[in-house]
Tab-separated table of C-alpha atoms in Angstrom:
chain	number	residue	atom	x	y	z
A	1	UNK	CA	0.421	76.753	25.407
A	2	UNK	CA	-2.264	74.235	26.275
A	3	UNK	CA	-1.921	72.125	23.107
A	4	UNK	CA	1.844	72.141	23.558
A	5	UNK	CA	1.567	70.773	27.102
A	6	UNK	CA	-1.361	68.413	26.644
A	7	UNK	CA	0.357	65.871	24.427
A	8	UNK	CA	3.517	65.524	26.586
A	9	UNK	CA	1.347	65.094	29.673
A	10	UNK	CA	-0.694	62.393	28.005
A	11	UNK	CA	2.474	60.612	26.919
A	12	UNK	CA	3.997	60.973	30.396
A	13	UNK	CA	0.967	59.378	32.051
A	14	UNK	CA	1.291	56.343	29.781
A	15	UNK	CA	5.045	56.192	30.403
A	16	UNK	CA	4.574	56.207	34.184
A	17	UNK	CA	1.989	53.441	33.921
A	18	UNK	CA	4.399	51.414	31.778
A	19	UNK	CA	7.164	51.864	34.378
A	20	UNK	CA	4.830	50.597	37.101
A	21	UNK	CA	3.932	47.512	35.046
A	22	UNK	CA	7.601	46.751	34.373
A	23	UNK	CA	8.414	47.087	38.081
A	24	UNK	CA	5.631	44.609	38.876
A	25	UNK	CA	7.120	42.144	36.394
A	26	UNK	CA	10.797	42.374	37.342
A	27	UNK	CA	10.369	42.308	41.134
A	28	UNK	CA	8.543	39.702	43.179
A	29	UNK	CA	6.869	40.219	46.543
A	30	UNK	CA	9.294	41.024	49.319
A	31	UNK	CA	9.401	42.605	52.732
A	32	UNK	CA	8.717	46.293	52.898
A	33	UNK	CA	6.699	48.782	50.921
A	34	UNK	CA	7.142	49.222	47.178
A	35	UNK	CA	7.726	52.949	47.043
A	36	UNK	CA	9.054	52.738	43.490
A	37	UNK	CA	5.733	51.439	42.152
A	38	UNK	CA	3.737	53.839	44.298
A	39	UNK	CA	5.825	56.765	43.019
A	40	UNK	CA	5.267	55.705	39.396
A	41	UNK	CA	1.520	55.387	39.896
A	42	UNK	CA	1.334	58.731	41.699
A	43	UNK	CA	3.320	60.461	38.959
A	44	UNK	CA	1.087	58.942	36.273
A	45	UNK	CA	-2.046	60.045	38.109
A	46	UNK	CA	-0.637	63.571	38.459
A	47	UNK	CA	0.156	63.751	34.722
A	48	UNK	CA	-3.278	62.480	33.786
A	49	UNK	CA	-4.927	64.937	36.170
A	50	UNK	CA	-2.953	67.828	34.700
A	51	UNK	CA	-3.922	66.712	31.182
A	52	UNK	CA	-7.587	66.592	32.235
A	53	UNK	CA	-7.429	70.110	33.690
A	54	UNK	CA	-5.716	71.513	30.595
A	55	UNK	CA	-8.067	69.912	28.063
A	56	UNK	CA	-11.439	69.947	29.814
A	57	UNK	CA	-12.345	73.271	28.152
A	58	UNK	CA	-10.321	72.891	24.978
A	59	UNK	CA	-12.373	73.768	21.875
A	60	UNK	CA	-13.329	70.377	20.403
A	61	UNK	CA	-12.666	71.331	16.818
A	62	UNK	CA	-10.580	74.264	15.695
A	63	UNK	CA	-10.892	75.727	12.205
A	64	UNK	CA	-8.460	74.459	9.561
A	65	UNK	CA	-6.057	76.629	7.645
A	66	UNK	CA	-8.006	78.405	4.897
A	67	UNK	CA	-7.898	76.565	1.603
A	68	UNK	CA	-6.791	78.773	-1.299
A	69	UNK	CA	-9.692	77.571	-3.440
A	70	UNK	CA	-12.006	74.580	-3.856
A	71	UNK	CA	-10.184	71.540	-5.116
A	72	UNK	CA	-10.757	71.457	-8.875
A	73	UNK	CA	-10.613	67.662	-8.903
A	74	UNK	CA	-10.616	64.886	-6.306
A	75	UNK	CA	-7.286	63.563	-4.944
A	76	UNK	CA	-5.852	60.330	-6.250
A	77	UNK	CA	-4.306	59.098	-2.994
A	78	UNK	CA	-6.783	58.210	-0.254
A	79	UNK	CA	-4.750	57.214	2.776
A	80	UNK	CA	-5.783	54.848	5.522
A	81	UNK	CA	-6.418	56.176	8.995
A	82	UNK	CA	-3.075	56.835	10.712
A	83	UNK	CA	-1.918	54.736	13.642
A	84	UNK	CA	-3.140	56.101	16.960
A	85	UNK	CA	0.036	55.460	18.952
A	86	UNK	CA	-1.511	56.556	22.227
A	87	UNK	CA	-4.277	54.011	21.753
A	88	UNK	CA	-1.710	51.377	20.795
A	89	UNK	CA	0.359	52.049	23.929
A	90	UNK	CA	-2.744	52.031	26.101
A	91	UNK	CA	-3.913	48.715	24.667
A	92	UNK	CA	-0.484	47.163	25.231
A	93	UNK	CA	-0.608	48.225	28.874
A	94	UNK	CA	-4.172	46.952	29.276
A	95	UNK	CA	-3.056	43.614	27.839
A	96	UNK	CA	-0.091	43.108	30.188
A	97	UNK	CA	-1.091	44.958	33.367
A	98	UNK	CA	-3.698	42.448	34.687
A	99	UNK	CA	-1.219	39.581	34.508
A	100	UNK	CA	1.571	41.662	36.052
A	101	UNK	CA	-0.639	42.718	38.958
A	102	UNK	CA	-2.082	39.262	39.644
A	103	UNK	CA	1.306	37.575	39.418
A	104	UNK	CA	2.820	40.034	41.859
A	105	UNK	CA	-0.049	39.589	44.319
A	106	UNK	CA	-0.432	35.791	44.128
A	107	UNK	CA	2.957	34.234	43.347
A	108	UNK	CA	4.262	32.293	46.366
A	109	UNK	CA	1.275	33.565	48.347
A	110	UNK	CA	-1.350	30.974	47.391
A	111	UNK	CA	-1.382	27.455	45.989
A	112	UNK	CA	0.405	27.151	42.661
A	113	UNK	CA	-2.784	25.859	41.018
A	114	UNK	CA	-4.553	29.140	41.767
A	115	UNK	CA	-1.648	31.082	40.324
A	116	UNK	CA	-1.695	28.974	37.161
A	117	UNK	CA	-5.453	29.330	36.750
A	118	UNK	CA	-5.275	33.096	37.186
A	119	UNK	CA	-2.320	33.209	34.821
A	120	UNK	CA	-4.258	31.335	32.150
A	121	UNK	CA	-7.161	33.774	32.424
A	122	UNK	CA	-4.920	36.811	32.326
A	123	UNK	CA	-2.831	35.263	29.561
A	124	UNK	CA	-5.925	34.659	27.431
A	125	UNK	CA	-6.961	38.265	27.995
A	126	UNK	CA	-3.496	39.496	26.986
A	127	UNK	CA	-3.508	37.378	23.821
A	128	UNK	CA	-6.949	38.658	22.802
A	129	UNK	CA	-6.068	42.322	23.385
A	130	UNK	CA	-2.731	42.044	21.593
A	131	UNK	CA	-4.422	40.353	18.625
A	132	UNK	CA	-6.890	43.241	18.382
A	133	UNK	CA	-4.004	45.710	18.740
A	134	UNK	CA	-2.114	44.231	15.818
A	135	UNK	CA	-5.094	43.378	13.624
A	136	UNK	CA	-7.177	46.523	14.082
A	137	UNK	CA	-4.951	49.332	15.339
A	138	UNK	CA	-1.515	48.757	13.818
A	139	UNK	CA	-2.523	47.163	10.515
A	140	UNK	CA	-5.528	49.531	10.116
A	141	UNK	CA	-7.416	47.439	7.577
A	142	UNK	CA	-9.896	49.030	5.205
A	143	UNK	CA	-12.912	47.103	4.063
A	144	UNK	CA	-12.728	45.542	0.612
A	145	UNK	CA	-15.203	48.120	-0.651
A	146	UNK	CA	-13.108	51.024	0.600
A	147	UNK	CA	-9.961	49.494	-0.850
A	148	UNK	CA	-11.778	49.330	-4.185
A	149	UNK	CA	-12.507	53.057	-3.908
A	150	UNK	CA	-8.862	53.812	-3.085
A	151	UNK	CA	-7.709	51.736	-6.065
A	152	UNK	CA	-10.095	53.514	-8.439
A	153	UNK	CA	-8.892	56.903	-7.192
A	154	UNK	CA	-5.279	55.891	-7.738
A	155	UNK	CA	-6.155	54.501	-11.176
A	156	UNK	CA	-7.451	57.947	-12.135
A	157	UNK	CA	-11.266	57.998	-12.128
A	158	UNK	CA	-13.984	58.066	-9.481
A	159	UNK	CA	-17.567	59.230	-9.170
A	160	UNK	CA	-17.357	62.591	-7.390
A	161	UNK	CA	-20.040	65.095	-6.365
A	162	UNK	CA	-19.782	68.374	-4.452
A	163	UNK	CA	-21.747	68.611	-1.189
A	164	UNK	CA	-21.973	71.110	1.630
A	165	UNK	CA	-21.276	69.956	5.187
A	166	UNK	CA	-24.050	70.611	7.674
A	167	UNK	CA	-23.137	69.101	11.027
A	168	UNK	CA	-22.271	65.941	12.885
A	169	UNK	CA	-25.471	64.102	13.850
A	170	UNK	CA	-26.196	61.592	16.597
A	171	UNK	CA	-29.150	59.497	15.394
A	172	UNK	CA	-31.258	57.644	17.992
A	173	UNK	CA	-34.059	55.407	16.774
A	174	UNK	CA	-36.236	52.486	17.838
A	175	UNK	CA	-35.930	49.678	15.231
A	176	UNK	CA	-38.955	48.566	13.267
A	177	UNK	CA	-38.760	45.053	14.715
A	178	UNK	CA	-38.724	46.216	18.354
A	179	UNK	CA	-41.550	44.656	20.385
A	180	UNK	CA	-41.119	46.763	23.522
A	181	UNK	CA	-44.162	48.894	24.304
A	182	UNK	CA	-42.665	50.776	27.253
A	183	UNK	CA	-39.165	52.240	27.473
A	184	UNK	CA	-37.972	50.764	24.201
A	185	UNK	CA	-34.179	50.795	23.961
A	186	UNK	CA	-33.121	53.019	21.031
A	187	UNK	CA	-30.238	52.178	18.757
A	188	UNK	CA	-27.654	54.847	18.026
A	189	UNK	CA	-25.695	55.777	14.925
A	190	UNK	CA	-23.302	58.591	14.071
A	191	UNK	CA	-23.369	60.412	10.768
A	192	UNK	CA	-22.180	63.466	8.898
A	193	UNK	CA	-25.053	65.574	7.594
A	194	UNK	CA	-24.480	66.894	4.049
A	195	UNK	CA	-26.530	68.863	1.517
A	196	UNK	CA	-26.430	68.480	-2.265
A	197	UNK	CA	-26.698	71.157	-4.965
A	198	UNK	CA	-30.515	71.134	-4.983
A	199	UNK	CA	-30.751	71.561	-1.204
A	200	UNK	CA	-31.607	68.003	-0.117
A	201	UNK	CA	-30.042	66.768	3.115
A	202	UNK	CA	-28.491	63.331	3.462
A	203	UNK	CA	-26.155	61.505	5.808
A	204	UNK	CA	-22.810	59.704	5.691
A	205	UNK	CA	-22.071	57.151	8.380
A	206	UNK	CA	-18.536	56.759	9.681
A	207	UNK	CA	-16.416	53.675	10.204
A	208	UNK	CA	-17.978	52.828	13.554
A	209	UNK	CA	-19.514	49.483	12.667
A	210	UNK	CA	-16.555	47.551	14.078
A	211	UNK	CA	-16.431	47.937	17.885
A	212	UNK	CA	-12.800	46.789	17.890
A	213	UNK	CA	-11.635	49.311	15.319
A	214	UNK	CA	-9.357	52.276	16.014
A	215	UNK	CA	-10.940	54.538	18.573
A	216	UNK	CA	-10.173	57.719	16.644
A	217	UNK	CA	-12.089	56.371	13.633
A	218	UNK	CA	-15.238	56.612	15.769
A	219	UNK	CA	-14.482	60.273	16.578
A	220	UNK	CA	-13.570	61.571	13.125
A	221	UNK	CA	-17.063	62.669	12.125
A	222	UNK	CA	-17.353	64.567	15.404
A	223	UNK	CA	-14.307	66.639	14.417
A	224	UNK	CA	-14.945	66.871	10.686
A	225	UNK	CA	-18.555	68.066	11.061
A	226	UNK	CA	-17.997	71.211	13.180
A	227	UNK	CA	-14.688	72.002	11.494
A	228	UNK	CA	-16.133	72.129	7.968
A	229	UNK	CA	-19.724	73.136	8.682
A	230	UNK	CA	-20.919	75.284	5.776
A	231	UNK	CA	-17.946	74.323	3.582
A	232	UNK	CA	-17.958	72.458	0.295
A	233	UNK	CA	-16.513	68.951	0.119
A	234	UNK	CA	-16.051	66.215	-2.441
A	235	UNK	CA	-17.890	62.956	-1.869
A	236	UNK	CA	-16.228	60.101	-3.732
A	237	UNK	CA	-17.619	56.728	-4.811
A	238	UNK	CA	-15.710	53.991	-6.651
A	239	UNK	CA	-15.924	54.000	-10.430
A	240	UNK	CA	-16.725	50.297	-10.167
A	241	UNK	CA	-19.789	50.957	-8.027
A	242	UNK	CA	-21.844	48.311	-9.863
A	243	UNK	CA	-19.438	45.679	-8.559
A	244	UNK	CA	-19.984	46.991	-5.040
A	245	UNK	CA	-23.751	47.040	-5.541
A	246	UNK	CA	-23.828	43.398	-6.565
A	247	UNK	CA	-22.354	42.482	-3.176
A	248	UNK	CA	-23.725	44.975	-0.661
A	249	UNK	CA	-27.384	44.809	-1.724
A	250	UNK	CA	-27.552	41.389	-0.118
A	251	UNK	CA	-26.757	42.860	3.283
A	252	UNK	CA	-29.319	43.936	5.845
A	253	UNK	CA	-28.161	47.587	5.704
A	254	UNK	CA	-26.694	48.023	2.222
A	255	UNK	CA	-24.462	51.037	1.670
A	256	UNK	CA	-21.752	52.264	-0.684
A	257	UNK	CA	-18.225	53.058	0.493
A	258	UNK	CA	-17.435	56.769	0.259
A	259	UNK	CA	-14.672	59.207	1.113
A	260	UNK	CA	-15.569	62.777	2.071
A	261	UNK	CA	-12.697	65.141	1.223
A	262	UNK	CA	-12.502	68.802	2.292
A	263	UNK	CA	-10.762	71.424	0.185
A	264	UNK	CA	-7.982	71.546	2.792
A	265	UNK	CA	-7.137	67.914	1.987
A	266	UNK	CA	-8.558	66.393	5.172
A	267	UNK	CA	-10.954	63.489	4.748
A	268	UNK	CA	-13.074	60.863	6.480
A	269	UNK	CA	-14.019	57.390	5.304
A	270	UNK	CA	-17.662	56.446	5.498
A	271	UNK	CA	-20.749	54.765	4.105
A	272	UNK	CA	-23.633	56.254	2.113
A	273	UNK	CA	-27.031	54.643	1.734
A	274	UNK	CA	-28.052	53.164	-1.605
A	275	UNK	CA	-31.430	54.891	-1.662
A	276	UNK	CA	-30.130	58.379	-2.388
A	277	UNK	CA	-26.770	57.791	-4.071
A	278	UNK	CA	-27.846	55.784	-7.105
A	279	UNK	CA	-28.931	58.926	-8.965
A	280	UNK	CA	-25.424	60.362	-8.629
A	281	UNK	CA	-23.719	57.167	-9.738
A	282	UNK	CA	-25.788	56.782	-12.898
A	283	UNK	CA	-25.039	60.335	-14.087
A	284	UNK	CA	-22.037	60.192	-16.462
A	285	UNK	CA	-21.214	63.834	-15.697
A	286	UNK	CA	-20.160	62.806	-12.160
A	287	UNK	CA	-17.398	60.497	-13.379
A	288	UNK	CA	-14.285	62.615	-12.855
A	289	UNK	CA	-10.535	62.261	-13.223
A	290	UNK	CA	-8.483	62.464	-10.034
A	291	UNK	CA	-5.412	64.651	-9.581
A	292	UNK	CA	-2.245	62.519	-9.784
A	293	UNK	CA	-0.143	62.602	-6.631
A	294	UNK	CA	-2.628	64.677	-4.602
A	295	UNK	CA	-3.148	63.104	-1.170
A	296	UNK	CA	-6.109	63.207	1.184
A	297	UNK	CA	-5.178	62.834	4.848
A	298	UNK	CA	-7.716	61.373	7.293
A	299	UNK	CA	-8.643	63.541	10.255
A	300	UNK	CA	-6.839	62.608	13.478
A	301	UNK	CA	-8.820	63.854	16.495
A	302	UNK	CA	-7.067	65.260	19.525
A	303	UNK	CA	-8.647	63.730	22.650
A	304	UNK	CA	-9.742	65.964	25.486
A	305	UNK	CA	-11.151	65.218	28.918
A	306	UNK	CA	-14.815	64.267	29.087
A	307	UNK	CA	-16.335	63.261	32.383
A	308	UNK	CA	-18.895	60.975	30.734
A	309	UNK	CA	-16.092	58.910	29.202
A	310	UNK	CA	-12.956	59.392	31.287
A	311	UNK	CA	-14.902	59.389	34.545
A	312	UNK	CA	-15.851	55.759	33.950
A	313	UNK	CA	-12.239	54.940	33.145
A	314	UNK	CA	-10.933	56.725	36.240
A	315	UNK	CA	-13.396	54.893	38.488
A	316	UNK	CA	-12.002	51.502	37.391
A	317	UNK	CA	-8.439	52.715	37.757
A	318	UNK	CA	-9.235	54.059	41.226
A	319	UNK	CA	-10.644	50.662	42.239
A	320	UNK	CA	-7.471	48.974	40.983
A	321	UNK	CA	-5.262	51.469	42.837
A	322	UNK	CA	-7.255	51.059	46.063
A	323	UNK	CA	-6.929	47.276	45.821
A	324	UNK	CA	-3.186	47.498	45.187
A	325	UNK	CA	-2.398	50.011	47.913
A	326	UNK	CA	-2.396	47.473	50.818
A	327	UNK	CA	-0.193	45.161	48.739
A	328	UNK	CA	2.303	47.855	47.859
A	329	UNK	CA	2.446	49.049	51.468
A	330	UNK	CA	3.041	45.430	52.600
A	331	UNK	CA	-0.039	45.429	54.794
A	332	UNK	CA	-1.578	42.138	53.565
A	333	UNK	CA	-0.363	38.771	52.320
A	334	UNK	CA	-1.560	35.284	51.459
A	335	UNK	CA	-5.061	34.770	50.150
A	336	UNK	CA	-6.150	38.310	51.046
A	337	UNK	CA	-3.373	39.796	48.929
A	338	UNK	CA	-4.144	37.451	46.034
A	339	UNK	CA	-7.832	38.400	46.180
A	340	UNK	CA	-6.959	42.091	46.079
A	341	UNK	CA	-4.655	41.455	43.134
A	342	UNK	CA	-7.443	39.644	41.300
A	343	UNK	CA	-9.826	42.537	42.014
A	344	UNK	CA	-7.285	45.002	40.631
A	345	UNK	CA	-6.785	42.856	37.516
A	346	UNK	CA	-10.547	42.666	36.852
A	347	UNK	CA	-10.904	46.436	37.298
A	348	UNK	CA	-8.099	47.025	34.804
A	349	UNK	CA	-9.739	44.667	32.314
A	350	UNK	CA	-13.069	46.478	32.582
A	351	UNK	CA	-11.557	49.981	32.261
A	352	UNK	CA	-11.424	50.112	28.423
A	353	UNK	CA	-14.951	48.676	28.136
A	354	UNK	CA	-16.251	51.317	30.519
A	355	UNK	CA	-14.677	54.101	28.479
A	356	UNK	CA	-16.030	52.642	25.237
A	357	UNK	CA	-19.533	52.399	26.685
A	358	UNK	CA	-19.324	56.073	27.541
A	359	UNK	CA	-18.119	56.965	24.058
A	360	UNK	CA	-20.852	54.935	22.380
A	361	UNK	CA	-23.814	56.011	24.517
A	362	UNK	CA	-23.146	59.549	25.695
A	363	UNK	CA	-22.865	62.042	22.837
A	364	UNK	CA	-20.801	65.185	23.209
A	365	UNK	CA	-23.187	68.125	22.685
A	366	UNK	CA	-20.288	70.420	21.734
A	367	UNK	CA	-19.581	68.254	18.679
A	368	UNK	CA	-22.849	66.512	17.866
A	369	UNK	CA	-26.359	67.616	17.041
A	370	UNK	CA	-28.583	65.408	19.196
A	371	UNK	CA	-32.140	65.014	17.827
A	372	UNK	CA	-34.973	63.290	19.744
A	373	UNK	CA	-35.497	59.543	19.442
A	374	UNK	CA	-37.257	58.511	16.228
A	375	UNK	CA	-39.544	55.486	16.466
A	376	UNK	CA	-39.376	53.641	13.120
A	377	UNK	CA	-42.469	51.623	14.062
A	378	UNK	CA	-44.579	54.756	13.545
A	379	UNK	CA	-45.418	56.463	10.218
A	380	UNK	CA	-42.413	58.502	9.035
A	381	UNK	CA	-42.318	62.189	9.867
A	382	UNK	CA	-41.129	64.812	7.367
A	383	UNK	CA	-37.519	64.857	8.547
A	384	UNK	CA	-34.287	64.820	6.521
A	385	UNK	CA	-33.317	61.463	5.131
A	386	UNK	CA	-30.419	59.748	6.838
A	387	UNK	CA	-27.970	57.826	4.690
């Protein structure tokens, strides 16, 4: 019952927020309280709260349907990550809401120059967010290296090796060039831990290099790792890996594009380090034909409530709601109302950044193995290699 209710509640909260934004845009300030907007905001908050209660203890990664047998050959169709429509709707609201709120609070309340200046700032914000929405979320671009891998798979041949999934890892390390002697700030990276046929452990990093990329692409390893722990998977490299090598070895952190495909057909895109993959690529026995027409579908995580992430988001939304309440109840006007509208707009702008900071810094122990910080300035310890 919970999964059946969670998605409608999440959609309803976004719908209520959209209604409130539209009401801000179509009606200007007038006498009397705006009970229509207040009702929309209250309904959205209630839906979000119900979603949080239903999903706060939801198992983060349920087991897949049992595969009849290991895939005898890799798939030929490697699909891009699907569109996260909830993220798309949320970004559209974040783009428009600050301007709608500021316009409602300031228009005909302060000097026109202040309204224009605030409109330019909010308009620039909206343009930037909408550009990211179209470019990164709706178009869902793959890197050139990953497109090369997809083309080789469709053409019929890739380098493919069987691995066993271990877990999802959260790597924290102090870079070699760090000069801090006290409280050095560690860098973080997410990876999928895998083991080859001889028992050596390695790592595959996900598509989390781009901070503006689809949010679910950052969460895929967290779902894939626990779901397929102990299961065999195919790791795929492009047949034309030498072409990739000629380009990526000039980068600071060179890595090959890979796709990790479970026997159920679910997959994740990622990167594998050059230092351990070359021996697989140079073995002619690993060059395999793909199965025509067989598709691999990227994992699409189902979000659930996390205080470390959603708490930051809710705090900004609460600040915006508190700033808007006197306006909507017609208790303030003039410069005071415009200032409150500006405060609400800034809080709404910071909300997605706050949630992203929580996602990037606070690992979820139910999905990730969290090792201690490794200081790369010290002699290496005998730990598994991380790709």
